[in-house]
Coordinates of N, CA, C and O and ligand atoms in Angstrom, one line a residue:
M1 N 47.3 75.3 76.0 CA 48.2 74.2 76.1 C 49.1 74.3 77.3 O 49.6 75.3 77.6
R2 N 49.3 73.2 78.0 CA 50.1 73.2 79.2 C 51.4 72.3 78.9 O 51.4 71.3 78.3
Y3 N 52.5 72.8 79.4 CA 53.7 72.1 79.4 C 54.0 71.5 80.7 O 53.7 72.0 81.7
S4 N 54.7 70.3 80.7 CA 55.1 69.7 81.9 C 56.2 70.5 82.5 O 56.9 71.2 81.8
S5 N 56.4 70.5 83.8 CA 57.5 71.2 84.5 C 58.8 70.7 84.0 O 59.8 71.5 83.9
G6 N 58.9 69.4 83.7 CA 60.2 68.9 83.2 C 60.6 69.5 81.9 O 61.7 69.9 81.7
F7 N 59.6 69.8 81.0 CA 59.9 70.4 79.7 C 60.3 71.8 79.9 O 61.3 72.3 79.3
L8 N 59.7 72.6 80.8 CA 60.1 74.0 81.1 C 61.5 74.0 81.6 O 62.3 74.9 81.3
F9 N 61.8 73.1 82.5 CA 63.2 73.0 83.1 C 64.2 72.8 82.0 O 65.2 73.5 82.0
F10 N 63.9 71.9 81.1 CA 64.8 71.7 79.9 C 65.1 73.0 79.1 O 66.2 73.3 78.8
I11 N 64.0 73.7 78.9 CA 64.1 75.0 78.1 C 65.0 76.0 78.9 O 65.9 76.6 78.3
L12 N 64.8 76.1 80.2 CA 65.6 77.0 81.0 C 67.1 76.7 80.9 O 67.9 77.5 80.7
I13 N 67.4 75.4 81.0 CA 68.8 74.9 81.0 C 69.4 75.3 79.6 O 70.5 75.8 79.5
A14 N 68.6 75.0 78.5 CA 69.1 75.3 77.2 C 69.4 76.8 77.0 O 70.4 77.1 76.5
V15 N 68.5 77.6 77.4 CA 68.7 79.1 77.3 C 69.9 79.5 78.1 O 70.7 80.3 77.6
Q16 N 70.0 79.0 79.3 CA 71.1 79.4 80.1 C 72.5 79.0 79.5 O 73.4 79.8 79.5
S17 N 72.6 77.8 78.9 CA 73.9 77.4 78.4 C 74.2 78.2 77.1 O 75.4 78.5 76.9
V18 N 73.2 78.6 76.3 CA 73.5 79.4 75.1 C 74.0 80.8 75.6 O 75.0 81.3 75.1
F19 N 73.4 81.3 76.6 CA 73.9 82.6 77.2 C 75.3 82.5 77.7 O 76.1 83.3 77.4
A20 N 75.6 81.4 78.4 CA 76.9 81.3 79.0 C 78.0 81.2 77.8 O 79.1 81.7 77.9
Q21 N 77.6 80.5 76.8 CA 78.6 80.3 75.6 C 78.9 81.7 75.0 O 80.0 82.0 74.7
N22 N 77.9 82.6 74.9 CA 78.1 83.9 74.3 C 78.8 84.9 75.2 O 79.4 85.8 74.7
S23 N 78.8 84.6 76.5 CA 79.3 85.6 77.4 C 80.8 85.6 77.5 O 81.4 86.5 78.0
I24 N 81.4 84.5 77.1 CA 82.9 84.4 77.2 C 83.4 84.1 75.8 O 82.9 83.2 75.1
E25 N 84.4 84.8 75.4 CA 85.0 84.7 74.0 C 86.5 84.5 74.2 O 87.1 85.2 75.0
I26 N 87.0 83.6 73.4 CA 88.5 83.4 73.4 C 89.0 83.8 72.0 O 88.6 83.4 71.0
T27 N 90.1 84.7 72.0 CA 90.6 85.2 70.8 C 92.1 85.1 70.8 O 92.8 84.9 71.9
D28 N 92.7 85.2 69.6 CA 94.2 85.2 69.4 C 94.9 84.0 70.1 O 95.8 84.3 70.9
V29 N 94.5 82.8 69.8 CA 95.0 81.6 70.5 C 96.2 81.1 69.7 O 96.1 80.9 68.5
W30 N 97.4 81.0 70.3 CA 98.6 80.5 69.6 C 99.5 79.8 70.6 O 99.4 80.0 71.8
I31 N 100.3 78.9 70.0 CA 101.3 78.2 70.8 C 102.6 78.4 70.2 O 102.8 78.4 69.0
N32 N 103.6 78.7 71.0 CA 105.0 78.9 70.6 C 105.6 77.6 70.1 O 105.7 76.7 70.9
E33 N 106.1 77.6 68.9 CA 106.8 76.5 68.3 C 108.1 76.2 69.1 O 108.7 77.2 69.5
A34 N 108.4 74.9 69.3 CA 109.6 74.6 70.1 C 110.3 73.5 69.3 O 109.7 72.7 68.6
P35 N 111.6 73.4 69.5 CA 112.4 72.2 68.9 C 111.8 70.9 69.4 O 111.3 70.8 70.5
P36 N 112.0 69.8 68.6 CA 111.4 68.5 69.0 C 111.9 68.0 70.3 O 111.2 67.2 71.0
T37 N 113.1 68.4 70.8 CA 113.6 68.0 72.1 C 112.9 68.6 73.2 O 113.0 68.2 74.4
V38 N 112.2 69.8 73.0 CA 111.6 70.5 74.1 C 110.2 69.9 74.4 O 109.4 69.7 73.5
K39 N 110.0 69.5 75.7 CA 108.8 68.8 76.0 C 107.8 69.7 76.8 O 106.8 69.2 77.3
I40 N 108.2 71.0 76.9 CA 107.2 71.9 77.5 C 107.1 73.1 76.6 O 108.1 73.8 76.3
L41 N 105.8 73.4 76.2 CA 105.6 74.5 75.3 C 104.7 75.6 76.0 O 104.1 75.3 77.0
A42 N 104.7 76.8 75.5 CA 103.9 77.8 76.0 C 102.8 78.2 75.1 O 103.0 78.3 73.8
G43 N 101.6 78.6 75.6 CA 100.5 79.0 74.8 C 99.9 80.3 75.3 O 100.0 80.6 76.5
Y44 N 99.3 81.0 74.4 CA 98.7 82.3 74.7 C 97.4 82.6 74.1 O 97.1 82.0 73.0
F45 N 96.6 83.4 74.7 CA 95.3 83.8 74.2 C 94.7 84.9 75.0 O 95.2 85.3 76.0
T46 N 93.6 85.4 74.5 CA 92.9 86.5 75.3 C 91.5 86.0 75.6 O 90.8 85.4 74.7
I47 N 91.0 86.2 76.8 CA 89.7 85.9 77.3 C 88.9 87.2 77.4 O 89.3 88.1 78.0
N48 N 87.8 87.2 76.7 CA 86.9 88.4 76.8 C 85.6 87.9 77.6 O 84.9 87.1 77.1
N49 N 85.5 88.5 78.8 CA 84.3 88.2 79.6 C 83.3 89.3 79.4 O 83.4 90.4 79.9
H50 N 82.3 89.0 78.6 CA 81.2 89.9 78.2 C 80.1 89.9 79.3 O 79.2 90.7 79.1
S51 N 80.2 89.1 80.2 CA 79.1 89.0 81.2 C 79.2 90.0 82.3 O 80.3 90.6 82.5
D52 N 78.2 90.1 83.1 CA 78.2 91.0 84.3 C 78.7 90.3 85.5 O 78.6 90.9 86.6
D53 N 79.2 89.1 85.4 CA 79.8 88.4 86.5 C 81.2 88.0 86.3 O 81.6 87.7 85.2
P54 N 82.0 88.1 87.4 CA 83.4 87.6 87.2 C 83.4 86.1 87.0 O 82.4 85.4 87.3
V55 N 84.4 85.6 86.3 CA 84.4 84.1 86.0 C 85.9 83.6 86.2 O 86.8 84.4 86.0
D56 N 86.0 82.4 86.6 CA 87.4 81.8 86.7 C 87.6 80.8 85.6 O 86.8 80.0 85.4
L57 N 88.8 80.9 85.0 CA 89.2 79.8 84.2 C 89.8 78.7 85.1 O 90.7 79.0 85.9
V58 N 89.3 77.5 85.0 CA 89.7 76.5 86.0 C 90.6 75.4 85.4 O 91.5 74.9 86.1
T59 N 90.3 75.0 84.2 CA 91.2 73.9 83.6 C 91.3 74.1 82.1 O 90.5 74.7 81.5
A60 N 92.4 73.6 81.6 CA 92.6 73.5 80.1 C 93.1 72.1 79.8 O 93.9 71.5 80.5
H61 N 92.5 71.6 78.7 CA 92.9 70.2 78.3 C 93.2 70.3 76.8 O 92.6 71.1 76.0
S62 N 94.0 69.4 76.3 CA 94.2 69.2 74.9 C 94.6 67.7 74.6 O 95.4 67.1 75.4
P63 N 94.0 67.2 73.5 CA 94.4 65.8 73.2 C 95.9 65.7 72.7 O 96.5 64.7 72.7
S64 N 96.5 66.9 72.5 CA 97.9 66.9 72.0 C 98.9 67.0 73.1 O 100.1 66.9 72.8
F65 N 98.5 67.2 74.3 CA 99.4 67.4 75.5 C 98.9 66.6 76.7 O 97.7 66.4 76.9
Q66 N 99.9 66.1 77.5 CA 99.6 65.2 78.6 C 98.9 66.1 79.7 O 98.0 65.6 80.4
K67 N 99.4 67.3 79.9 CA 99.0 68.1 81.0 C 99.1 69.6 80.6 O 100.1 70.0 79.9
I68 N 98.2 70.4 81.1 CA 98.3 71.9 80.9 C 98.1 72.6 82.2 O 97.2 72.3 83.0
E69 N 99.0 73.6 82.5 CA 98.9 74.4 83.7 C 98.9 75.9 83.3 O 99.3 76.2 82.2
F70 N 98.4 76.7 84.3 CA 98.4 78.1 84.1 C 99.6 78.7 84.9 O 99.8 78.3 86.1
H71 N 100.5 79.4 84.2 CA 101.7 80.0 84.8 C 101.7 81.5 84.7 O 101.2 82.1 83.8
L72 N 102.5 82.1 85.7 CA 102.8 83.5 85.6 C 104.3 83.6 85.8 O 104.9 83.1 86.7
T73 N 104.9 84.3 84.8 CA 106.3 84.6 84.9 C 106.6 85.9 85.6 O 105.9 86.9 85.4
E74 N 107.4 85.8 86.6 CA 107.8 87.0 87.4 C 109.3 87.1 87.4 O 110.0 86.1 87.6
T75 N 109.8 88.3 87.2 CA 111.3 88.5 87.2 C 111.7 89.2 88.4 O 111.2 90.3 88.8
Q76 N 112.6 88.5 89.2 CA 113.1 89.1 90.4 C 114.6 89.0 90.4 O 115.2 88.0 90.1
D77 N 115.3 90.2 90.6 CA 116.7 90.2 90.5 C 117.3 89.7 89.2 O 118.3 89.0 89.2
G78 N 116.6 90.0 88.1 CA 117.0 89.6 86.8 C 116.8 88.1 86.5 O 117.1 87.7 85.4
V79 N 116.1 87.4 87.4 CA 115.9 86.0 87.1 C 114.4 85.8 86.9 O 113.6 86.1 87.8
A80 N 114.0 85.2 85.8 CA 112.6 84.9 85.5 C 112.2 83.6 86.2 O 112.8 82.6 86.0
R81 N 111.1 83.6 87.0 CA 110.6 82.4 87.6 C 109.1 82.3 87.3 O 108.4 83.3 87.1
M82 N 108.7 81.0 87.2 CA 107.3 80.8 86.9 C 106.5 80.3 88.1 O 107.0 79.4 88.8
Q83 N 105.4 80.9 88.3 CA 104.5 80.5 89.4 C 103.3 79.7 88.8 O 102.7 80.2 87.8
K84 N 103.0 78.6 89.4 CA 101.8 77.9 88.9 C 100.5 78.5 89.6 O 100.5 78.7 90.8
L85 N 99.5 78.7 88.8 CA 98.3 79.3 89.4 C 97.1 78.2 89.2 O 97.0 77.6 88.1
E86 N 96.3 78.1 90.2 CA 95.2 77.1 90.1 C 94.1 77.5 89.2 O 93.5 76.8 88.5
T87 N 93.8 78.8 89.3 CA 92.7 79.4 88.5 C 93.1 80.8 88.0 O 94.0 81.4 88.6
I88 N 92.4 81.3 87.0 CA 92.7 82.6 86.5 C 91.3 83.3 86.6 O 90.3 82.9 86.0
S89 N 91.3 84.5 87.3 CA 90.0 85.2 87.5 C 89.9 86.3 86.5 O 90.8 87.1 86.4
I90 N 88.8 86.4 85.8 CA 88.5 87.4 84.9 C 87.3 88.3 85.4 O 86.2 87.8 85.5
P91 N 87.6 89.5 85.7 CA 86.5 90.4 86.2 C 85.4 90.5 85.2 O 85.6 90.3 84.0
A92 N 84.2 91.0 85.7 CA 83.1 91.2 84.8 C 83.4 92.2 83.7 O 84.2 93.2 84.0
Q93 N 82.9 92.0 82.5 CA 83.0 93.0 81.4 C 84.5 93.4 81.2 O 84.8 94.6 81.1
S94 N 85.4 92.4 81.2 CA 86.8 92.8 80.9 C 87.5 91.7 80.1 O 87.0 90.6 80.0
D95 N 88.7 92.1 79.7 CA 89.6 91.2 78.9 C 90.7 90.8 79.7 O 91.2 91.5 80.6
F96 N 91.2 89.6 79.5 CA 92.4 89.1 80.2 C 93.3 88.4 79.2 O 92.9 87.5 78.5
S97 N 94.5 88.9 79.1 CA 95.4 88.4 78.1 C 96.6 87.5 78.7 O 97.2 87.9 79.7
F98 N 96.8 86.4 78.0 CA 98.0 85.6 78.3 C 99.0 86.0 77.2 O 98.6 86.0 76.0
S99 N 100.2 86.4 77.6 CA 101.1 86.9 76.7 C 102.6 86.6 77.1 O 102.8 86.4 78.3
P100 N 103.5 86.5 76.1 CA 104.9 86.1 76.5 C 105.5 87.0 77.6 O 105.3 88.2 77.6
G101 N 106.1 86.3 78.5 CA 106.7 87.0 79.7 C 105.8 87.3 80.8 O 106.2 87.8 81.8
E102 N 104.5 86.9 80.6 CA 103.5 87.1 81.7 C 102.7 85.9 82.0 O 103.3 84.8 82.3
Y103 N 101.4 85.9 81.9 CA 100.6 84.8 82.0 C 100.7 83.9 80.8 O 100.8 84.4 79.7
H104 N 100.8 82.6 81.0 CA 100.9 81.7 79.8 C 100.3 80.3 80.2 O 100.3 79.9 81.4
L105 N 99.9 79.6 79.2 CA 99.6 78.2 79.4 C 100.9 77.4 79.3 O 101.7 77.7 78.4
M106 N 101.1 76.5 80.2 CA 102.3 75.6 80.1 C 101.8 74.3 79.7 O 101.0 73.6 80.4
L107 N 102.3 73.9 78.5 CA 101.8 72.6 77.9 C 102.8 71.6 78.0 O 103.9 71.7 77.4
F108 N 102.6 70.5 78.7 CA 103.6 69.5 79.0 C 103.4 68.2 78.2 O 102.3 67.8 77.9
N109 N 104.6 67.7 77.7 CA 104.7 66.4 77.0 C 103.7 66.3 75.8 O 102.7 65.6 75.9
P110 N 104.1 67.0 74.7 CA 103.3 66.8 73.5 C 103.3 65.4 73.0 O 104.3 64.7 73.1
V111 N 102.2 64.9 72.5 CA 102.1 63.5 72.0 C 102.9 63.4 70.7 O 103.3 62.3 70.4
K112 N 103.1 64.5 70.0 CA 104.0 64.4 68.8 C 104.6 65.8 68.6 O 104.1 66.8 69.2
T113 N 105.6 65.9 67.8 CA 106.2 67.2 67.6 C 105.3 68.2 66.9 O 104.6 67.8 66.0
T114 N 105.2 69.4 67.4 CA 104.3 70.4 66.8 C 105.2 71.3 66.0 O 106.3 71.8 66.3
K115 N 104.6 71.7 64.8 CA 105.3 72.5 63.8 C 104.5 73.8 63.5 O 103.3 73.7 63.6
A116 N 105.2 74.8 63.2 CA 104.5 76.1 62.9 C 103.5 75.9 61.8 O 103.8 75.1 60.9
G117 N 102.3 76.5 62.0 CA 101.3 76.3 61.0 C 100.2 75.3 61.4 O 99.1 75.3 60.9
E118 N 100.6 74.4 62.3 CA 99.6 73.4 62.7 C 98.6 74.0 63.6 O 98.8 75.0 64.3
M119 N 97.4 73.3 63.7 CA 96.4 73.8 64.6 C 96.2 72.7 65.7 O 96.2 71.5 65.5
I120 N 96.2 73.2 67.0 CA 96.1 72.3 68.1 C 94.8 72.6 68.8 O 94.4 73.8 69.1
S121 N 94.0 71.6 69.1 CA 92.7 71.8 69.8 C 92.9 71.9 71.3 O 93.7 71.2 71.9
L122 N 92.3 72.9 71.9 CA 92.3 73.1 73.3 C 90.9 73.2 73.8 O 90.0 73.8 73.1
Q123 N 90.6 72.7 75.0 CA 89.3 73.0 75.7 C 89.5 73.7 77.0 O 90.3 73.2 77.8
L124 N 88.9 74.8 77.1 CA 89.0 75.6 78.3 C 87.7 75.5 79.1 O 86.6 75.6 78.6
T125 N 87.8 75.3 80.4 CA 86.6 75.1 81.3 C 86.6 76.2 82.3 O 87.6 76.5 83.0
F126 N 85.4 76.8 82.5 CA 85.3 78.0 83.4 C 84.4 77.6 84.6 O 83.7 76.6 84.5
S127 N 84.5 78.4 85.6 CA 83.8 78.1 86.9 C 82.3 78.1 86.8 O 81.6 77.5 87.6
N128 N 81.8 78.8 85.7 CA 80.3 78.8 85.6 C 79.8 77.6 84.7 O 78.7 77.5 84.3
G129 N 80.7 76.6 84.5 CA 80.4 75.4 83.7 C 80.5 75.5 82.2 O 80.4 74.5 81.5
T130 N 80.9 76.7 81.7 CA 81.1 76.9 80.3 C 82.4 76.1 79.9 O 83.4 76.3 80.5
N131 N 82.3 75.4 78.8 CA 83.4 74.8 78.1 C 83.6 75.4 76.8 O 82.6 75.5 76.0
I132 N 84.8 75.8 76.4 CA 85.0 76.5 75.1 C 86.1 75.7 74.4 O 87.2 75.6 75.0
D133 N 85.8 75.3 73.2 CA 86.8 74.6 72.4 C 87.4 75.6 71.4 O 86.7 76.4 70.8
V134 N 88.7 75.7 71.4 CA 89.4 76.6 70.5 C 90.5 75.8 69.7 O 90.9 74.8 70.1
E135 N 90.9 76.4 68.6 CA 92.0 75.9 67.9 C 93.2 76.9 68.0 O 93.1 78.1 67.6
A136 N 94.3 76.4 68.5 CA 95.5 77.2 68.6 C 96.5 77.0 67.5 O 96.8 75.9 67.1
E137 N 96.9 78.1 66.9 CA 97.9 78.0 65.8 C 99.3 77.9 66.4 O 99.6 78.7 67.2
V138 N 100.1 77.0 65.9 CA 101.5 76.9 66.3 C 102.2 77.9 65.5 O 102.1 78.0 64.3
K139 N 102.9 78.8 66.2 CA 103.7 79.9 65.5 C 105.1 79.9 65.9 O 105.4 79.6 67.1
R140 N 106.0 80.4 65.0 CA 107.4 80.6 65.4 C 107.5 82.0 65.9 O 107.3 82.9 65.2
S141 N 107.9 82.1 67.1 CA 108.0 83.4 67.8 C 109.4 84.0 67.6 O 110.3 83.3 67.5
E142 N 109.4 85.3 67.6 CA 110.7 86.0 67.5 C 111.3 86.2 68.8 O 112.4 86.7 68.9
L143 N 110.6 85.8 69.8 CA 111.1 86.0 71.2 C 112.2 85.0 71.6 O 112.4 84.0 71.0
P144 N 113.1 85.4 72.5 CA 114.1 84.5 73.0 C 113.4 83.2 73.6 O 112.3 83.2 74.0
P145 N 114.2 82.1 73.6 CA 113.6 80.9 74.1 C 113.0 81.0 75.6 O 113.6 81.8 76.3
H146 N 112.0 80.2 75.8 CA 111.4 80.2 77.1 C 112.2 79.5 78.1 O 112.5 78.3 77.9
H147 N 112.6 80.1 79.2 CA 113.5 79.5 80.2 C 112.6 78.9 81.3 O 111.7 79.5 81.8
H148 N 113.0 77.8 81.8 CA 112.2 77.1 82.8 C 113.0 77.0 84.1 O 114.1 76.5 84.1
H149 N 112.4 77.4 85.2 CA 112.9 77.3 86.5 C 111.9 76.7 87.4 O 111.2 77.5 88.1
H150 N 111.7 75.4 87.3 CA 110.6 74.8 88.1 C 111.2 74.2 89.4 O 112.3 73.7 89.3
Ligands
CU201 CU1 105.5 78.3 82.6

């Protein structure tokens, strides 16, 4: 039996996308609860790159927020400042964590007030074309409030 080249091409694409899905894993996804007046929230997660190639996180989207950026907090002379990053690079076979006081998602203009215990959908897009949908739990953090110096 012979297959058309179009059919084989379809199979290759299918196998490739399944592999790409399994090679990146997102864990421990959460968003810091903020008072209703606060229009910028912070989110955190860990990216596990199980593949043999480095990969870049290029965009994040959520139906619950108008815009999402990647930020890095840096403290100089006792003042915390946030730097906007276009992409986040994850080396091959390694983990990359977003955590309070360091790398974070900056989530702008929530469509409604988010409360602890709620789940927020996020979609993360990587440079290899992988899209990963995750659910972030809104949590009340013990940390001091997030200061903004934009
Ligand atoms: Cu920030």
